Structures are given as C-alpha cells and as structure tokens.
PDB file of C-alpha atoms and ligand atoms in Angstrom:
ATOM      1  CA  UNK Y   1      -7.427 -76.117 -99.919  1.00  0.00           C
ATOM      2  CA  UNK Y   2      -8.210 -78.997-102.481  1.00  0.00           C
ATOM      3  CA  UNK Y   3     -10.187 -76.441-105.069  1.00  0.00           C
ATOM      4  CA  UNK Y   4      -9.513 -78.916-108.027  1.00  0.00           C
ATOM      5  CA  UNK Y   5     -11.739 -81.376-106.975  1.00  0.00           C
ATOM      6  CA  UNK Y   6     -14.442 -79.304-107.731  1.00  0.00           C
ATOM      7  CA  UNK Y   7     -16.525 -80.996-109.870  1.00  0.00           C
ATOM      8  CA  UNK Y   8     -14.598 -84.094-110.098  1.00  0.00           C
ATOM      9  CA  UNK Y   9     -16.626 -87.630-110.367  1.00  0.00           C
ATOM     10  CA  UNK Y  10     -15.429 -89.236-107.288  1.00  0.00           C
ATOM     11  CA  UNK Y  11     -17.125 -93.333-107.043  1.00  0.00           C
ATOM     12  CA  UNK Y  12     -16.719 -94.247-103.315  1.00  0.00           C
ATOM     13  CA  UNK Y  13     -16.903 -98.028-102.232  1.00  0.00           C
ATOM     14  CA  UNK Y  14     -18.235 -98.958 -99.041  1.00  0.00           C
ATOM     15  CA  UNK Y  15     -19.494 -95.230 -98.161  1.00  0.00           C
ATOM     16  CA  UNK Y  16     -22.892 -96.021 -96.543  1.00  0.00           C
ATOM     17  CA  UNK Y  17     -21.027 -95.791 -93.199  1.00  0.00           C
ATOM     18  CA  UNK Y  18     -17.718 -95.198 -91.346  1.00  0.00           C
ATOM     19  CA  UNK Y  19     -14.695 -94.058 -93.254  1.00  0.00           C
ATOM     20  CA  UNK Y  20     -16.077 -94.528 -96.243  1.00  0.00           C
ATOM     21  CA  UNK Y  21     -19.091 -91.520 -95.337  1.00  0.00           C
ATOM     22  CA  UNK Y  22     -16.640 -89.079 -93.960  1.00  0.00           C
ATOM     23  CA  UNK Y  23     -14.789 -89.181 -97.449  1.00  0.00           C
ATOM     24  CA  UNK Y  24     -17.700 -88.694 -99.127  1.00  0.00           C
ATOM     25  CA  UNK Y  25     -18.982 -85.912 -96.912  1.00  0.00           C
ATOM     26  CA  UNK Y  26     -15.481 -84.313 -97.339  1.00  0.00           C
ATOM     27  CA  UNK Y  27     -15.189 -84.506-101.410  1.00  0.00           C
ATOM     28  CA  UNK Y  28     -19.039 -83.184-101.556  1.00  0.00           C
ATOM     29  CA  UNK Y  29     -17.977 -80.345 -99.202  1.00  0.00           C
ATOM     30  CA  UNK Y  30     -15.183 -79.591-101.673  1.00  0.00           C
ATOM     31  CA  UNK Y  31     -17.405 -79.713-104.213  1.00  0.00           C
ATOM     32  CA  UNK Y  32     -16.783 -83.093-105.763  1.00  0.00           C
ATOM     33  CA  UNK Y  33     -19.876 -85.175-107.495  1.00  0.00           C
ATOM     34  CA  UNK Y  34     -19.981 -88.251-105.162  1.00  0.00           C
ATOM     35  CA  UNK Y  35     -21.144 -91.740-105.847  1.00  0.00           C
ATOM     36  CA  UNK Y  36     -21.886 -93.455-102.145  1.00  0.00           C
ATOM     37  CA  UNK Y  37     -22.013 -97.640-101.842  1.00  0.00           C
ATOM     38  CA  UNK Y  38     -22.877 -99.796 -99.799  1.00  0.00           C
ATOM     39  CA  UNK Y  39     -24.042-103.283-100.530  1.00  0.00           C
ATOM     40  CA  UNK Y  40     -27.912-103.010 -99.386  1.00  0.00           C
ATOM     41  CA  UNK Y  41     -30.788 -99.703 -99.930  1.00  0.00           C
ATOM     42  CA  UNK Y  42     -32.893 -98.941 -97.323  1.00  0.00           C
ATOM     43  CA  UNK Y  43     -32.487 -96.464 -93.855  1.00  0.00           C
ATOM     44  CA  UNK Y  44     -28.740 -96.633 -93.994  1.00  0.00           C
ATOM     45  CA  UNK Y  45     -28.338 -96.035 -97.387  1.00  0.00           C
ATOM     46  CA  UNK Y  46     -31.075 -93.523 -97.735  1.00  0.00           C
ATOM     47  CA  UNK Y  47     -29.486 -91.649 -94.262  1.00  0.00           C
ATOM     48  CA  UNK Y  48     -25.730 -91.455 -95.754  1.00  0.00           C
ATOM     49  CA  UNK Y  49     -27.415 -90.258 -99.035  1.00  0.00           C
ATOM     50  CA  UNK Y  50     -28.840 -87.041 -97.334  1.00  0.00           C
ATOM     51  CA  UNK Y  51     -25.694 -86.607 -95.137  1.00  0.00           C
ATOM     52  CA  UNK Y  52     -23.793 -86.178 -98.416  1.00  0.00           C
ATOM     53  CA  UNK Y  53     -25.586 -84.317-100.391  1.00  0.00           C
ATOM     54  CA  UNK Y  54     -26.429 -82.174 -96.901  1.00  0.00           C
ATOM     55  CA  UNK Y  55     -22.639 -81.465 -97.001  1.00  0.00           C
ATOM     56  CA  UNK Y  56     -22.832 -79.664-100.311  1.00  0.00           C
ATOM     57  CA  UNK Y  57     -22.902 -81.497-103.697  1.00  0.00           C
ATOM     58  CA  UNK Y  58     -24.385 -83.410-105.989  1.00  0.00           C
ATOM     59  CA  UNK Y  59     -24.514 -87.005-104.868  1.00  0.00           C
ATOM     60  CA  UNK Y  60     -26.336 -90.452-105.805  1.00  0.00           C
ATOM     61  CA  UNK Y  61     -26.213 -93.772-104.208  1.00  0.00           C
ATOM     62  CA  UNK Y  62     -25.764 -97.118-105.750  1.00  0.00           C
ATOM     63  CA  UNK Y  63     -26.460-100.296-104.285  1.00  0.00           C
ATOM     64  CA  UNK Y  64     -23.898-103.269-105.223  1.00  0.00           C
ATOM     65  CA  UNK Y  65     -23.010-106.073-103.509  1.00  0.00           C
ATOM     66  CA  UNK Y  66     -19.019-106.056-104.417  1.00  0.00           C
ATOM     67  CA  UNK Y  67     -18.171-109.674-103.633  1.00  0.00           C
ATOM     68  CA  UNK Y  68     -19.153-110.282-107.117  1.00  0.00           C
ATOM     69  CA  UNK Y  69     -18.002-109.367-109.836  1.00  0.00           C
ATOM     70  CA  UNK Y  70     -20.965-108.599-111.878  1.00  0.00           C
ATOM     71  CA  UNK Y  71     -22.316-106.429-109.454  1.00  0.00           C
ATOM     72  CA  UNK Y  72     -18.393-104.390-109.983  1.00  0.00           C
ATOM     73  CA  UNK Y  73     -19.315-103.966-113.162  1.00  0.00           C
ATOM     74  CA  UNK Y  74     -22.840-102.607-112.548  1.00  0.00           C
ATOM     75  CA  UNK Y  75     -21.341-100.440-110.354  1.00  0.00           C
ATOM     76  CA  UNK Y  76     -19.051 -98.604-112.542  1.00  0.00           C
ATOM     77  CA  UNK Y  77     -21.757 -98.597-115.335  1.00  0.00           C
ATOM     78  CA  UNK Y  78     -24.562 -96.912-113.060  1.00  0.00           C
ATOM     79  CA  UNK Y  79     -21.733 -94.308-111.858  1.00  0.00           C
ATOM     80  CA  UNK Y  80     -20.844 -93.441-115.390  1.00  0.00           C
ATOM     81  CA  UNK Y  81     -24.613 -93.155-116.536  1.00  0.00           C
ATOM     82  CA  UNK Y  82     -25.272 -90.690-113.798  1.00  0.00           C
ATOM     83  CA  UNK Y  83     -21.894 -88.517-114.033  1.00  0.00           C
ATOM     84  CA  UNK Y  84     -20.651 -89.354-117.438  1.00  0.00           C
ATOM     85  CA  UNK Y  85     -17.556 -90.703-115.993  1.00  0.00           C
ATOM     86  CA  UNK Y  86     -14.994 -91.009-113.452  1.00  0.00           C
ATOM     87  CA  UNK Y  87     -12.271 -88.957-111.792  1.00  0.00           C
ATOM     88  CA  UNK Y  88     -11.721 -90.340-108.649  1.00  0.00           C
ATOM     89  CA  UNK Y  89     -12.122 -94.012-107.731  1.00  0.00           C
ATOM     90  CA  UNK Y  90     -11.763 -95.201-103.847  1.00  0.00           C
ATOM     91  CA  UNK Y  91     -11.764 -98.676-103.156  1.00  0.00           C
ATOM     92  CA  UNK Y  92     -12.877 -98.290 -99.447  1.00  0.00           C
ATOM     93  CA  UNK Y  93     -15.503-101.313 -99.171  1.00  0.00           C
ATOM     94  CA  UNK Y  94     -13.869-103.737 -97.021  1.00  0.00           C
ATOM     95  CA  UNK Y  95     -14.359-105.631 -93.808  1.00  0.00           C
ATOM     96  CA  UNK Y  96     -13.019-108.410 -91.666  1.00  0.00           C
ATOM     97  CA  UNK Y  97     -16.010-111.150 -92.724  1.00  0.00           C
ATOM     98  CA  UNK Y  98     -15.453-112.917 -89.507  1.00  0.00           C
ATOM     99  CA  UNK Y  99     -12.628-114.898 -87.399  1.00  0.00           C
ATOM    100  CA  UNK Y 100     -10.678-117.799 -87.791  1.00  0.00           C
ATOM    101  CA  UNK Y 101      -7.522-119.260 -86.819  1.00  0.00           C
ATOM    102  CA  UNK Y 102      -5.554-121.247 -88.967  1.00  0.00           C
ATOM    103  CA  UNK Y 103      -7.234-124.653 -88.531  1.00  0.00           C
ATOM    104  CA  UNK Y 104     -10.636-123.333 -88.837  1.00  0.00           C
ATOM    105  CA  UNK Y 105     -10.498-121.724 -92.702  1.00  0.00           C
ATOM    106  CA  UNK Y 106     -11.962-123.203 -94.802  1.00  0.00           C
ATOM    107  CA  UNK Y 107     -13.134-122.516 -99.037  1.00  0.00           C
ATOM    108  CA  UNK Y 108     -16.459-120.166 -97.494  1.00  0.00           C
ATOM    109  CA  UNK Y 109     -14.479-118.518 -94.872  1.00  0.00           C
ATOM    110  CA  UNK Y 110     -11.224-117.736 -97.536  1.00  0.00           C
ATOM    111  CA  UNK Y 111     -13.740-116.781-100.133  1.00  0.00           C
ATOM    112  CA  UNK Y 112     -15.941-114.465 -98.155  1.00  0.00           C
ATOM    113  CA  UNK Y 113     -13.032-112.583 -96.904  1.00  0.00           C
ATOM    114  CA  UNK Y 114     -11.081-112.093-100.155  1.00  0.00           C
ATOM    115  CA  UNK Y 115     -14.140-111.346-101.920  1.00  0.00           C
ATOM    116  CA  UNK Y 116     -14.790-108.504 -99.892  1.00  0.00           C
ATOM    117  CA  UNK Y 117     -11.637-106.811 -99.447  1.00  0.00           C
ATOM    118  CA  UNK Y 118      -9.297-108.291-102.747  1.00  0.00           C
ATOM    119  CA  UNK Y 119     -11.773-109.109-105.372  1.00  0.00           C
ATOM    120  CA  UNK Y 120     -14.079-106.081-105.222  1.00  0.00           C
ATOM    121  CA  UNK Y 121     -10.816-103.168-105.493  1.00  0.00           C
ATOM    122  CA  UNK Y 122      -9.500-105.453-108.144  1.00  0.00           C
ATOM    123  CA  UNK Y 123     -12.651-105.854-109.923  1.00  0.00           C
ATOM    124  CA  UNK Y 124     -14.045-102.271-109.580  1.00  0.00           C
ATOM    125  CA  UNK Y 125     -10.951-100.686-110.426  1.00  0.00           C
ATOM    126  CA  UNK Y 126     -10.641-102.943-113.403  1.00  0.00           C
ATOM    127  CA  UNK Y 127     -14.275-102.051-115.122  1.00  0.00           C
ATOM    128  CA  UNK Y 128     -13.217 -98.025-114.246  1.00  0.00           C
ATOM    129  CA  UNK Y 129      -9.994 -98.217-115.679  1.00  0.00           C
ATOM    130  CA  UNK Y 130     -11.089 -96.813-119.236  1.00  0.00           C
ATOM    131  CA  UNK Y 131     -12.954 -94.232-117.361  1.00  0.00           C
ATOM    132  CA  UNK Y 132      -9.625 -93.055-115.461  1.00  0.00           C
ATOM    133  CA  UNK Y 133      -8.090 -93.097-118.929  1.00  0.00           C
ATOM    134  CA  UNK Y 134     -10.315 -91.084-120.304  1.00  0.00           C
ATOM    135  CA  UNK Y 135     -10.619 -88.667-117.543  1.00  0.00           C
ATOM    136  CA  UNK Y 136      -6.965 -87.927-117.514  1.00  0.00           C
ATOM    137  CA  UNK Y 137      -7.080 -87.509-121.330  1.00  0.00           C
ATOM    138  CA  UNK Y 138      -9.277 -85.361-121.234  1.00  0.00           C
ATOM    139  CA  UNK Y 139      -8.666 -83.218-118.208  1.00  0.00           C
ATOM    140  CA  UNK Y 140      -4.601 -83.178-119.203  1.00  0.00           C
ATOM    141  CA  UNK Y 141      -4.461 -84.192-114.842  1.00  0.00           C
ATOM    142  CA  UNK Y 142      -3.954 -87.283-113.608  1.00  0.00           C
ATOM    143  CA  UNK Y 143      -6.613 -89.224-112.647  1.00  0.00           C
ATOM    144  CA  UNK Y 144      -6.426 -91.215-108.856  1.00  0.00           C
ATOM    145  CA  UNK Y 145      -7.454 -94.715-107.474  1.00  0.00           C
ATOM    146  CA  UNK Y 146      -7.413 -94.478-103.629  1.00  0.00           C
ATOM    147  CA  UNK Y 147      -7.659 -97.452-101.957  1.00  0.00           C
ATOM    148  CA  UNK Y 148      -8.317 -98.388 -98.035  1.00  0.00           C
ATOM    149  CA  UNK Y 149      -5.715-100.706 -96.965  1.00  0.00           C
ATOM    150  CA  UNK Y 150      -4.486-101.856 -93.003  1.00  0.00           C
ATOM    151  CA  UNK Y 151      -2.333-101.411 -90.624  1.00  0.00           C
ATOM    152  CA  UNK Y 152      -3.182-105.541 -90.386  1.00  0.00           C
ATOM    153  CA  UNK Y 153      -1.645-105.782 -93.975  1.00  0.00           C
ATOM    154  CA  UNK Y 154       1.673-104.473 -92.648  1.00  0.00           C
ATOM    155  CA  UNK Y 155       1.993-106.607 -89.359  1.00  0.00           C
ATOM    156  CA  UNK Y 156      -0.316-109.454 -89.680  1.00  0.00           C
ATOM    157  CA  UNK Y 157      -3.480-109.078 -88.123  1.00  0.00           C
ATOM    158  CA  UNK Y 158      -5.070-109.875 -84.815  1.00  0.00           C
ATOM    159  CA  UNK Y 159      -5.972-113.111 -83.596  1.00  0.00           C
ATOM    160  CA  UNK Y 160      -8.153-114.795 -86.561  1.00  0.00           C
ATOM    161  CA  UNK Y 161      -7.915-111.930 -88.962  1.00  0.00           C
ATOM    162  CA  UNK Y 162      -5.054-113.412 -91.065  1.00  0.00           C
ATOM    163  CA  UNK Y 163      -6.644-113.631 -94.100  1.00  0.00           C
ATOM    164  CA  UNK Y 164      -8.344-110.289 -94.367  1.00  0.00           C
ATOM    165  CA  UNK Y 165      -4.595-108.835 -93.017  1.00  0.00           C
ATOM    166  CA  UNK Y 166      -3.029-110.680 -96.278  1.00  0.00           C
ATOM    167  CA  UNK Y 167      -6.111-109.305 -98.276  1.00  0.00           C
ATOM    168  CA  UNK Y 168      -4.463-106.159 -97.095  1.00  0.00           C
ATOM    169  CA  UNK Y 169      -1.559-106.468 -97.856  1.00  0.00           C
ATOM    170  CA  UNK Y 170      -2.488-107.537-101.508  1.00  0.00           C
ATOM    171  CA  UNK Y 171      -3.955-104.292-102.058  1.00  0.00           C
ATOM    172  CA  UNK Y 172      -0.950-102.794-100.692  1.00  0.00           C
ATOM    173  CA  UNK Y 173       1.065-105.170-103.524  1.00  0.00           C
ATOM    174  CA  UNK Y 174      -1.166-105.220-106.185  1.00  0.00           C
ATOM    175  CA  UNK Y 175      -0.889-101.686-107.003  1.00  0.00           C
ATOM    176  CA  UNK Y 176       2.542-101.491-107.110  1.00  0.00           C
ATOM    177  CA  UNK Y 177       2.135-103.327-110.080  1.00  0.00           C
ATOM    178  CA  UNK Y 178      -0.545-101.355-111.335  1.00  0.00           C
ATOM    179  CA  UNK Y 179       1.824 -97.857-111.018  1.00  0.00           C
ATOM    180  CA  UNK Y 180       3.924 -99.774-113.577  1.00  0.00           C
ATOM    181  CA  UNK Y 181       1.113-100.339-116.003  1.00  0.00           C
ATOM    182  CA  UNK Y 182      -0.823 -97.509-115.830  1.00  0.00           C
ATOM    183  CA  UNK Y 183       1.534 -94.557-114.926  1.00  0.00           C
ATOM    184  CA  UNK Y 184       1.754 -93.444-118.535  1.00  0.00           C
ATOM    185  CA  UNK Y 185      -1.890 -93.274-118.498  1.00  0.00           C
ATOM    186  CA  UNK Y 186      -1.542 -90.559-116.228  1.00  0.00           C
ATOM    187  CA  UNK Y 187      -2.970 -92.845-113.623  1.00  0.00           C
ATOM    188  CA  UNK Y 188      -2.308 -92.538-109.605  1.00  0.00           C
ATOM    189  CA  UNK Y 189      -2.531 -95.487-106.996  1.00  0.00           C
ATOM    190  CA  UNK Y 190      -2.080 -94.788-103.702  1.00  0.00           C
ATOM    191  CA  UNK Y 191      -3.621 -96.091-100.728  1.00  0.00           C
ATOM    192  CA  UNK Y 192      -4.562 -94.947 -97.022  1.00  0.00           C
ATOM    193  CA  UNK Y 193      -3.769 -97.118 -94.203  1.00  0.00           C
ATOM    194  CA  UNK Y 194      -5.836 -96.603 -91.494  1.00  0.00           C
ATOM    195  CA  UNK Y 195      -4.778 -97.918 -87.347  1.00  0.00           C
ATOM    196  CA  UNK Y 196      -7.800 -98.723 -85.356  1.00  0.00           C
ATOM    197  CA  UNK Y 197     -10.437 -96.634 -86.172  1.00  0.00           C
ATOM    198  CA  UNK Y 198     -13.782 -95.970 -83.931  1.00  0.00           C
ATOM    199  CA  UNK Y 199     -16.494 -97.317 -86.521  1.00  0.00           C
ATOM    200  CA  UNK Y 200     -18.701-100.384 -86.526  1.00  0.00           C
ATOM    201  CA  UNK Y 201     -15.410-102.552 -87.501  1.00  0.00           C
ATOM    202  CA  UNK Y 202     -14.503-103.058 -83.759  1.00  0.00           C
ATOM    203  CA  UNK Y 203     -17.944-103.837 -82.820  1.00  0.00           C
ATOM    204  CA  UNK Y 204     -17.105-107.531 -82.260  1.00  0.00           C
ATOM    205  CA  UNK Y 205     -14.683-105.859 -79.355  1.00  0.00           C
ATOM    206  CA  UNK Y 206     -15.639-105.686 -75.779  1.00  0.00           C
ATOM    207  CA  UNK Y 207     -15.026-101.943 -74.341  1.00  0.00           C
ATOM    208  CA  UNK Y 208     -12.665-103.737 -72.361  1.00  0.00           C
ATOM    209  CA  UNK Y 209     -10.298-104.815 -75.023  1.00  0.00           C
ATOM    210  CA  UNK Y 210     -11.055-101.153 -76.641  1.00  0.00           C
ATOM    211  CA  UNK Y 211      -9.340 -99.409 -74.128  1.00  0.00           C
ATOM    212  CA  UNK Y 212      -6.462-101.423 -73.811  1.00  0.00           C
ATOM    213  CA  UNK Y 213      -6.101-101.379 -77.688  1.00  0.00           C
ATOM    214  CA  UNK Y 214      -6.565 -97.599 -76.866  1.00  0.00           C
ATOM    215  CA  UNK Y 215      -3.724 -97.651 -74.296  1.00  0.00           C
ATOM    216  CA  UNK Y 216      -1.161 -99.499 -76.662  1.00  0.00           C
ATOM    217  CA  UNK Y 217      -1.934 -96.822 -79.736  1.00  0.00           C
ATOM    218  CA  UNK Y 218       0.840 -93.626 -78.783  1.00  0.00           C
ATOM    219  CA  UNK Y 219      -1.966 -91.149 -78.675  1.00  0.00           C
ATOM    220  CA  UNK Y 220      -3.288 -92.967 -76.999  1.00  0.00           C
ATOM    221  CA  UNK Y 221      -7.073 -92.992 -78.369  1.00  0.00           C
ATOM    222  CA  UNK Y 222      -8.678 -95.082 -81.340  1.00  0.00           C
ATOM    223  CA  UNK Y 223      -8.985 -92.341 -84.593  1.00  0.00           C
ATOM    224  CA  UNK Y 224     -11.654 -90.783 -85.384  1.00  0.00           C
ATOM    225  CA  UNK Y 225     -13.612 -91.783 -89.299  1.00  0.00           C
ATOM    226  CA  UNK Y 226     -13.309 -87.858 -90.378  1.00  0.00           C
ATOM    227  CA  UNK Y 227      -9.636 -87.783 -89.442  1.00  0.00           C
ATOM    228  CA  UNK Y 228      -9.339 -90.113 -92.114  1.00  0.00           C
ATOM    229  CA  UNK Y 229     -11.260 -87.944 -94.778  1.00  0.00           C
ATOM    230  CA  UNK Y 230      -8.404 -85.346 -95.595  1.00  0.00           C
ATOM    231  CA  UNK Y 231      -5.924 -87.720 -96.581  1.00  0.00           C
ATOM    232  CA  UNK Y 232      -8.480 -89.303 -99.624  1.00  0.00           C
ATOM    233  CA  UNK Y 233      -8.832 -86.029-100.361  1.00  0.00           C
ATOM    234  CA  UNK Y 234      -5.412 -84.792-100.476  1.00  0.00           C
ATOM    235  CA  UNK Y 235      -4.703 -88.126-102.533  1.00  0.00           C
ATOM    236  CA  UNK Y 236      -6.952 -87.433-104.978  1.00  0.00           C
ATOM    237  CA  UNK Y 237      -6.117 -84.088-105.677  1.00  0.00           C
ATOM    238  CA  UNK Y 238      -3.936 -83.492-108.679  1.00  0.00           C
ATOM    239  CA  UNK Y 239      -2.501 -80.093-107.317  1.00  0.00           C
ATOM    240  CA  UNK Y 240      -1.745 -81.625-103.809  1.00  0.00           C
ATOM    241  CA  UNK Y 241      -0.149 -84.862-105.411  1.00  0.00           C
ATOM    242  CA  UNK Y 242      -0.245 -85.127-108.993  1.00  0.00           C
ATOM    243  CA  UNK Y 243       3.604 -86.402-108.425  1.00  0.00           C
ATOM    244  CA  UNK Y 244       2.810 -89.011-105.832  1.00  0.00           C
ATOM    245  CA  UNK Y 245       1.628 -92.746-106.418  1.00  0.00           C
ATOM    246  CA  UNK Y 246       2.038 -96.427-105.323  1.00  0.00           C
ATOM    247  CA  UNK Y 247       2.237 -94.729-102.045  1.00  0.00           C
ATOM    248  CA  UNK Y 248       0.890 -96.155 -98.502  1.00  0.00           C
ATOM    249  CA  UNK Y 249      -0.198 -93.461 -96.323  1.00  0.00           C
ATOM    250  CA  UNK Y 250      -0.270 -94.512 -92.650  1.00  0.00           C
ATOM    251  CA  UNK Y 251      -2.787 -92.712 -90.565  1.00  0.00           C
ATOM    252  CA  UNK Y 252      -3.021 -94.668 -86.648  1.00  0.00           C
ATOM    253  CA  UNK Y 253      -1.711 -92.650 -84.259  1.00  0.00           C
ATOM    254  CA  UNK Y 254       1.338 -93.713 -84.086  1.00  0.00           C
ATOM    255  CA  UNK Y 255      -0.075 -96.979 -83.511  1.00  0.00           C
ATOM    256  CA  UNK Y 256       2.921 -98.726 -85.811  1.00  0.00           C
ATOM    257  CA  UNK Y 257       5.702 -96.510 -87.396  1.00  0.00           C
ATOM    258  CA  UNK Y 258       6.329 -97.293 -90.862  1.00  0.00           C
TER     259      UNK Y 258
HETATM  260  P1  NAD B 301     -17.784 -99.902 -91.664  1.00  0.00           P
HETATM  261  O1  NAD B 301     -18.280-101.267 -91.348  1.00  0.00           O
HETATM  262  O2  NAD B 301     -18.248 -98.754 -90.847  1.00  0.00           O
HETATM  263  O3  NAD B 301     -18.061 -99.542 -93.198  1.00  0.00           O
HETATM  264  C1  NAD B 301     -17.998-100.515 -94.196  1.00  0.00           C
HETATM  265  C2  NAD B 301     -18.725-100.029 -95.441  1.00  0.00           C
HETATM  266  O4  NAD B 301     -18.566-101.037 -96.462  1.00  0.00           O
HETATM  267  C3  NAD B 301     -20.221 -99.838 -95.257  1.00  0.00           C
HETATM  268  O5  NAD B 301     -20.645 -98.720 -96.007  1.00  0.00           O
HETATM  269  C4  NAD B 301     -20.819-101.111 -95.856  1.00  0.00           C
HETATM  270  O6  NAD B 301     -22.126-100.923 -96.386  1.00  0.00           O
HETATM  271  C5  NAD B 301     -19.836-101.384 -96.973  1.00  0.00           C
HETATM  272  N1  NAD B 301     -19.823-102.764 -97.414  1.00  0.00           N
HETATM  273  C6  NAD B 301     -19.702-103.878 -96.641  1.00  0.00           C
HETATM  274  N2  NAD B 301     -19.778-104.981 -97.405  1.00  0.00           N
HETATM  275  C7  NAD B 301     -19.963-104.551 -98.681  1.00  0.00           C
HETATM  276  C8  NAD B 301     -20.148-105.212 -99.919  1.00  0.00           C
HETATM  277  N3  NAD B 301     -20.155-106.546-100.002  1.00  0.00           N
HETATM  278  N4  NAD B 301     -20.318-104.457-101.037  1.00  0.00           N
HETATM  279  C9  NAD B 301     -20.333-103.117-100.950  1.00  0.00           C
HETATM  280  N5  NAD B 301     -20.161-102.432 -99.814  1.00  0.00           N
HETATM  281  C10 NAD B 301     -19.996-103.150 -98.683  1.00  0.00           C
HETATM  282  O7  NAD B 301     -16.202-100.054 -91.560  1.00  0.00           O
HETATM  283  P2  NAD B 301     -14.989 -99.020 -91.735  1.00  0.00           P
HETATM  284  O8  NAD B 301     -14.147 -99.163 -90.538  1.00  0.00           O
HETATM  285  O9  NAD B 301     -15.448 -97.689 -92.158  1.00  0.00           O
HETATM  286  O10 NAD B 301     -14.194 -99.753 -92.922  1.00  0.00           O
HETATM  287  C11 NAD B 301     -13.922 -99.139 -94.165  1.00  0.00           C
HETATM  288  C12 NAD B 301     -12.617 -99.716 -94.708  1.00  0.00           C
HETATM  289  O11 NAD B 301     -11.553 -99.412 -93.817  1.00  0.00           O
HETATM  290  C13 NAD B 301     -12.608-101.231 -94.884  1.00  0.00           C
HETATM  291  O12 NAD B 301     -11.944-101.554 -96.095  1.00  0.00           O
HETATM  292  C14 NAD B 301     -11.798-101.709 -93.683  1.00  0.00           C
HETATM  293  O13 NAD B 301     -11.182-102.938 -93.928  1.00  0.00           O
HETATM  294  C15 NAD B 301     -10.789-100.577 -93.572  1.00  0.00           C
HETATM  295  N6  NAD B 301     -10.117-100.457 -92.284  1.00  0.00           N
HETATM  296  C16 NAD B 301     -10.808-100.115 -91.151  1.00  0.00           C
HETATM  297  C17 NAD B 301     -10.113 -99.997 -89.957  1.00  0.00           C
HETATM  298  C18 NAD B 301     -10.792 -99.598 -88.676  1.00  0.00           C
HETATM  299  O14 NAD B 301     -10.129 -99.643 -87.610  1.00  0.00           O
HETATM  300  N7  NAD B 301     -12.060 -99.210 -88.694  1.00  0.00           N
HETATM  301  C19 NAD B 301      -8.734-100.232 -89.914  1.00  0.00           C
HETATM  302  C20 NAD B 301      -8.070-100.569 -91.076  1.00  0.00           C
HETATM  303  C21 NAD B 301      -8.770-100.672 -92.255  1.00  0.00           C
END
C-alpha cells in the first residue's frame, strides 16, 4: 500500500522495544532503510536488530542515550554516515521516568522526565532538520517528522504522571509551530497519539488495575504495539499524506474521543 517508502531513510527513536520495534519492523517490511535506538547495546538491542532486518530491509542500530543533547547529535550524524541521509524521522523515544505528585517534584525528577520525552524530539529533530531539507529537495516529496505523543498530553495524565503528560502535550504544541517554519521546506509534522498500549510502559501496573483500565477503554482491551505501526507508516508516506501535517492522530480505542 505505502510503495514510496521504498528505500526511504527512516531514523526511529526509542525502537529497541514496544511501539517503537513494530514501526520499524513495518517500514523495513515496506522496504524502508531503518535506523533502530535505544539508549543501551547489548541482548535487546542486538534482538530488535535481527527482528528488523528479519522483516526485510536494510537496517543498523545506534546506541544514544537521548536525554542529552550531544548524544542527539551523534545520533543524527551516525544515521547519516550509514544512509547518506534522512527521509523519515520518528521521535518515538519516550517514557514516564517515574511518579510524582505535585509536592514531590523536584529539579532531578522535572529534568529526567523532560529530558526524555521534550528535549530528545526537540533536539533530534533539530540536528536532522538540514537532512529533511535536503531530502525533500532532492526527492521533489515532502519529507516527514513523526512524533509519539499521549493520550496523557490531551487530558492530563494519571496519578503522578503530570509532568511527562505536559511533556506530551509540548510535543503536541511545539510542532504546530514548527508546520509554520518549516512547511515551505516541504517539511511534515504530525504526530501519533497512542491510548494505553500493552508494552513494558504499564509494567509499574498491577494486572488488577490493567483490567479495569481495560474495562474503561470502549473496546474494551489495551492496543496492541503493531496496531500502532500503520499509522507511522501512513504518516510518513508522501502519497498517503503528502497534504497532511501538524496533525494528532489518536489511536486508543476509543479510549478518549478527540
Ligand atoms: P517501551 O518502554 O516498550 O519502549 C521505549 C523505547 O525507548 C525503548 O526502545 C527504549 O530503549 C527507548 N528509550 C528509553 N529511554 C531512552 C533514552 N534515554 N534514549 C534513547 N532511547 C530510549 O515503551 P513504549 O510504550 O513502546 O513507548 C514508546 C513511546 O510511546 C514513548 O514515547 C511513550 O511515551 C509513548 N506512549 C506509550 C503509551 C503506552 O500505553 N505504551 C501511551 C502513550 C504514549
């Protein structure tokens, strides 16, 4: 269905596991080049690595801790080495970094959390930016930034995940903003907005609170990580969408209607 993304240099964040790995599997089995992430080598990384490439297409991994800056940068550079540049970015690498209520933040917990989820989409996308340029110049197509944002960023959180749900909701601001600088670079922003999604984000849950998160979602079932994967792909795809950006794409079951 997506045959233009055949080919295409597609950087993943936050793809050793999860969400992130069913994109990449996808875009490999449609032929993309896919760079995986995840912020330590080893088992895991080495494990996605093979799933990926096992799914069809040339793929490398590349270890970067995104909470700094630096390492954004290294990213993008050791992408661009190995493909020669970038088509597709997808700011997926994200997490909750922990709870706490109001009275409890404090600098470490504030900075953990927006490190993870604001600072490394802002900082990643910012080093690939002349790459995206470039790519659309060159390809006359418009070139995409996907990122993942929350259903927490539109209605708050639960209990102690404030912060990451405004971290959210940033990314859901932030590249409004960026549609209005970079649109006449032929330069998409969109972002996919996942419910509650079975991966090792609810592991702090009991399976007690599981099911009745289950039982308040419509359908009645957390989704599924490669239920996700169509809608990256669907967003990155110039044919599919080349007319669509600064877009939030909800995909939770219902769980909250937009
Ligand atoms: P996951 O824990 O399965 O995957 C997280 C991935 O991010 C892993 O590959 C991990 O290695 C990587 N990562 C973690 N810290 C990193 C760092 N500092 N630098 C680089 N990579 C790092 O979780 P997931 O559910 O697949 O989450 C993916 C994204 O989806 C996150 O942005 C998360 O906030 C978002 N999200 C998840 C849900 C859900 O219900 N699972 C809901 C809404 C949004």
């Amino acid at each position: 269905m997506f045959n233009d993304l055949k080919d295409k240099r597609v950087l993943i964040t936050g793809s050793t596991a999860g969400i992130g790995l069913a994109a990449a599997k996808a875009f490999a089995a449609a032929g993309a080049k896919v760079g995986i992430n995840g912020n330590s080598s080893g088992e895991k990384a080495d494990k996605a690595l093979k799933e990926v490439t096992a799914a069809g297409s040339e793929a490398a991994f590349f270890q970067a801790n995104l909470t700094k800056t630096a390492e954004c940068e290294r990213l993008v550079n050791e992408f661009v080495s190995r493909f020669g540049g970038i088509d597709v970015l997808i700011n997926n690498a994200g997490g909750l970094g922990g709870r706490a209520g109001l009275e409890k933040i404090d600098d470490e917990f504030y900075d953990r959390v927006m490190d993870l989820n604001a600072r490394s989409a802002l900082m990643v996308t910012r080093f690939a930016l002349p790459h995206l340029r470039n790519s659309a110049a060159a390809s006359g197509q418009t070139a995409a930034v996907i990122s993942t944002g929350s259903i927490a960023g539109r209605e708050g959180g639960g209990m102690g995940a404030g912060i990451y749900a405004a971290s959210k909701a940033w990314l859901h601001n932030l590249q409004r903003n960026w549609v209005k600088e970079f649109s006449s670079a032929n330069i998409r922003f969109n972002i996919v907005s996942p419910g509650t999604i079975d991966t090792a984000f609810h592991d702090d849950k009991s399976d007690e609170l599981k099911e009745k998160i289950a039982a308040s979602i419509p359908m009645g079932r957390f989704g599924r990580e490669e239920e996700l994967a169509p809608s990256y792909l669907f967003l990155a795809s110039h044919a599919a969408s080349g007319y669509i950006t600064g877009q939030i794409l909800d995909v939770n079951g219902g769980q909250m209607a937009p």
